[in-house]
């Protein structure tokens, strides 16, 4: 099925060893603009007018994973998508988030974050601070 509009965001979940990592790496490879140029008629590329009409578009992919798998994710991206030269940020805890600004994260192609990051009080406080940057 084809859509007449670009789709943004999504959730991929499943049992262990069901191919989630390979699926996400394939999607990253397919949409890494500086390493894998998209065809001219790519429906995921918006014109400047379309961008102006929308909220702030981000090309950063957020991957949430168990803390024990964060370094694994970074290695997988670097190993299988080396040609794409993707910028990766790994956020293990709130201190990793505190060291970055919204602009820092927006410059990344992939942000890999631990599940626990989003449930701590310091995360909520940092999000409020970042909104004021």
Short mmCIF file of C-alpha atoms in Angstrom, two decimals:
data_model
loop_
_atom_site.label_atom_id
_atom_site.label_comp_id
_atom_site.label_asym_id
_atom_site.label_seq_id
_atom_site.Cartn_x
_atom_site.Cartn_y
_atom_site.Cartn_z
CA UNK A 1 0.00 0.00 0.00
CA UNK A 2 1.25 3.48 -0.78
CA UNK A 3 0.44 6.67 1.11
CA UNK A 4 -0.04 10.11 -0.43
CA UNK A 5 1.81 11.80 2.43
CA UNK A 6 5.08 11.29 4.28
CA UNK A 7 4.95 9.16 7.41
CA UNK A 8 6.97 10.21 10.45
CA UNK A 9 7.70 8.22 13.53
CA UNK A 10 6.70 4.78 14.63
CA UNK A 11 7.29 2.07 17.14
CA UNK A 12 8.90 -1.27 16.44
CA UNK A 13 8.63 -3.83 19.22
CA UNK A 14 8.77 -7.58 19.39
CA UNK A 15 10.25 -10.60 21.09
CA UNK A 16 14.00 -11.07 21.47
CA UNK A 17 15.72 -12.19 18.25
CA UNK A 18 12.83 -11.19 16.00
CA UNK A 19 14.92 -8.94 13.73
CA UNK A 20 14.15 -5.50 15.15
CA UNK A 21 17.77 -4.34 14.97
CA UNK A 22 18.18 -5.46 11.35
CA UNK A 23 14.89 -3.80 10.41
CA UNK A 24 15.86 -0.46 11.96
CA UNK A 25 19.35 -0.58 10.42
CA UNK A 26 17.77 -1.19 7.02
CA UNK A 27 15.47 1.80 7.46
CA UNK A 28 18.37 3.98 8.57
CA UNK A 29 20.37 2.91 5.51
CA UNK A 30 17.44 3.62 3.21
CA UNK A 31 16.97 7.13 4.58
CA UNK A 32 20.51 8.31 5.33
CA UNK A 33 20.55 11.32 2.96
CA UNK A 34 24.28 12.02 2.88
CA UNK A 35 25.37 8.44 2.15
CA UNK A 36 22.48 6.95 0.26
CA UNK A 37 20.94 9.71 -1.91
CA UNK A 38 17.19 9.39 -2.31
CA UNK A 39 15.58 9.37 -5.75
CA UNK A 40 14.17 12.72 -6.89
CA UNK A 41 10.58 11.59 -6.32
CA UNK A 42 11.13 10.45 -2.72
CA UNK A 43 7.85 11.07 -0.84
CA UNK A 44 9.77 11.42 2.45
CA UNK A 45 11.48 14.64 1.30
CA UNK A 46 9.39 17.72 1.93
CA UNK A 47 9.69 21.00 0.08
CA UNK A 48 10.61 24.14 2.02
CA UNK A 49 6.97 25.27 1.86
CA UNK A 50 5.79 21.93 3.28
CA UNK A 51 8.39 22.16 6.05
CA UNK A 52 7.29 25.69 6.92
CA UNK A 53 3.70 24.49 7.22
CA UNK A 54 4.66 21.71 9.64
CA UNK A 55 6.17 21.60 13.09
CA UNK A 56 9.95 21.47 13.39
CA UNK A 57 11.01 18.39 11.46
CA UNK A 58 13.82 16.28 12.78
CA UNK A 59 15.73 13.62 10.93
CA UNK A 60 17.09 12.12 14.15
CA UNK A 61 16.09 8.53 14.90
CA UNK A 62 15.49 7.69 18.55
CA UNK A 63 16.20 4.11 19.56
CA UNK A 64 15.16 3.09 23.07
CA UNK A 65 16.82 -0.04 24.42
CA UNK A 66 17.72 -1.76 27.67
CA UNK A 67 20.80 -0.16 29.27
CA UNK A 68 22.77 -3.36 28.73
CA UNK A 69 22.22 -3.14 24.94
CA UNK A 70 23.20 0.52 24.34
CA UNK A 71 26.81 -0.09 23.34
CA UNK A 72 25.63 -3.01 21.20
CA UNK A 73 23.35 -0.67 19.24
CA UNK A 74 26.12 1.85 18.63
CA UNK A 75 28.45 -0.94 17.43
CA UNK A 76 25.78 -2.35 15.10
CA UNK A 77 25.17 1.05 13.50
CA UNK A 78 28.91 1.67 13.09
CA UNK A 79 29.53 -1.84 11.72
CA UNK A 80 26.67 -2.17 9.26
CA UNK A 81 26.24 1.47 8.26
CA UNK A 82 29.87 2.60 8.20
CA UNK A 83 29.44 4.05 4.70
CA UNK A 84 26.65 6.30 5.96
CA UNK A 85 28.96 7.92 8.53
CA UNK A 86 26.04 8.45 10.87
CA UNK A 87 26.46 10.58 13.99
CA UNK A 88 25.42 8.58 17.05
CA UNK A 89 24.72 9.74 20.61
CA UNK A 90 24.30 7.22 23.42
CA UNK A 91 22.33 8.36 26.47
CA UNK A 92 22.78 5.94 29.33
CA UNK A 93 21.35 8.17 32.04
CA UNK A 94 20.29 11.72 32.87
CA UNK A 95 23.90 12.92 33.11
CA UNK A 96 24.38 12.03 29.44
CA UNK A 97 21.32 14.07 28.58
CA UNK A 98 22.42 16.98 30.78
CA UNK A 99 25.66 17.23 28.84
CA UNK A 100 23.77 17.92 25.59
CA UNK A 101 21.48 20.57 24.15
CA UNK A 102 18.50 20.07 21.85
CA UNK A 103 20.70 21.26 18.98
CA UNK A 104 23.33 18.63 19.86
CA UNK A 105 20.74 15.88 19.62
CA UNK A 106 19.21 17.27 16.43
CA UNK A 107 22.63 17.11 14.76
CA UNK A 108 22.76 13.37 15.43
CA UNK A 109 21.39 10.83 13.01
CA UNK A 110 20.73 8.30 15.75
CA UNK A 111 20.20 8.76 19.49
CA UNK A 112 20.27 5.52 21.47
CA UNK A 113 18.75 5.95 24.92
CA UNK A 114 18.17 3.64 27.87
CA UNK A 115 14.54 2.96 28.81
CA UNK A 116 15.25 4.08 32.36
CA UNK A 117 16.29 7.57 31.23
CA UNK A 118 12.70 8.59 30.57
CA UNK A 119 11.40 7.50 33.95
CA UNK A 120 13.73 9.49 36.20
CA UNK A 121 12.97 12.87 37.77
CA UNK A 122 16.18 14.44 36.49
CA UNK A 123 15.07 13.67 32.91
CA UNK A 124 11.83 15.60 33.37
CA UNK A 125 13.71 18.54 34.84
CA UNK A 126 16.25 18.50 31.97
CA UNK A 127 13.50 18.42 29.35
CA UNK A 128 12.00 21.55 30.91
CA UNK A 129 15.42 23.25 30.83
CA UNK A 130 16.03 22.24 27.21
CA UNK A 131 12.71 23.77 26.20
CA UNK A 132 14.06 27.12 27.35
CA UNK A 133 17.29 26.92 25.26
#
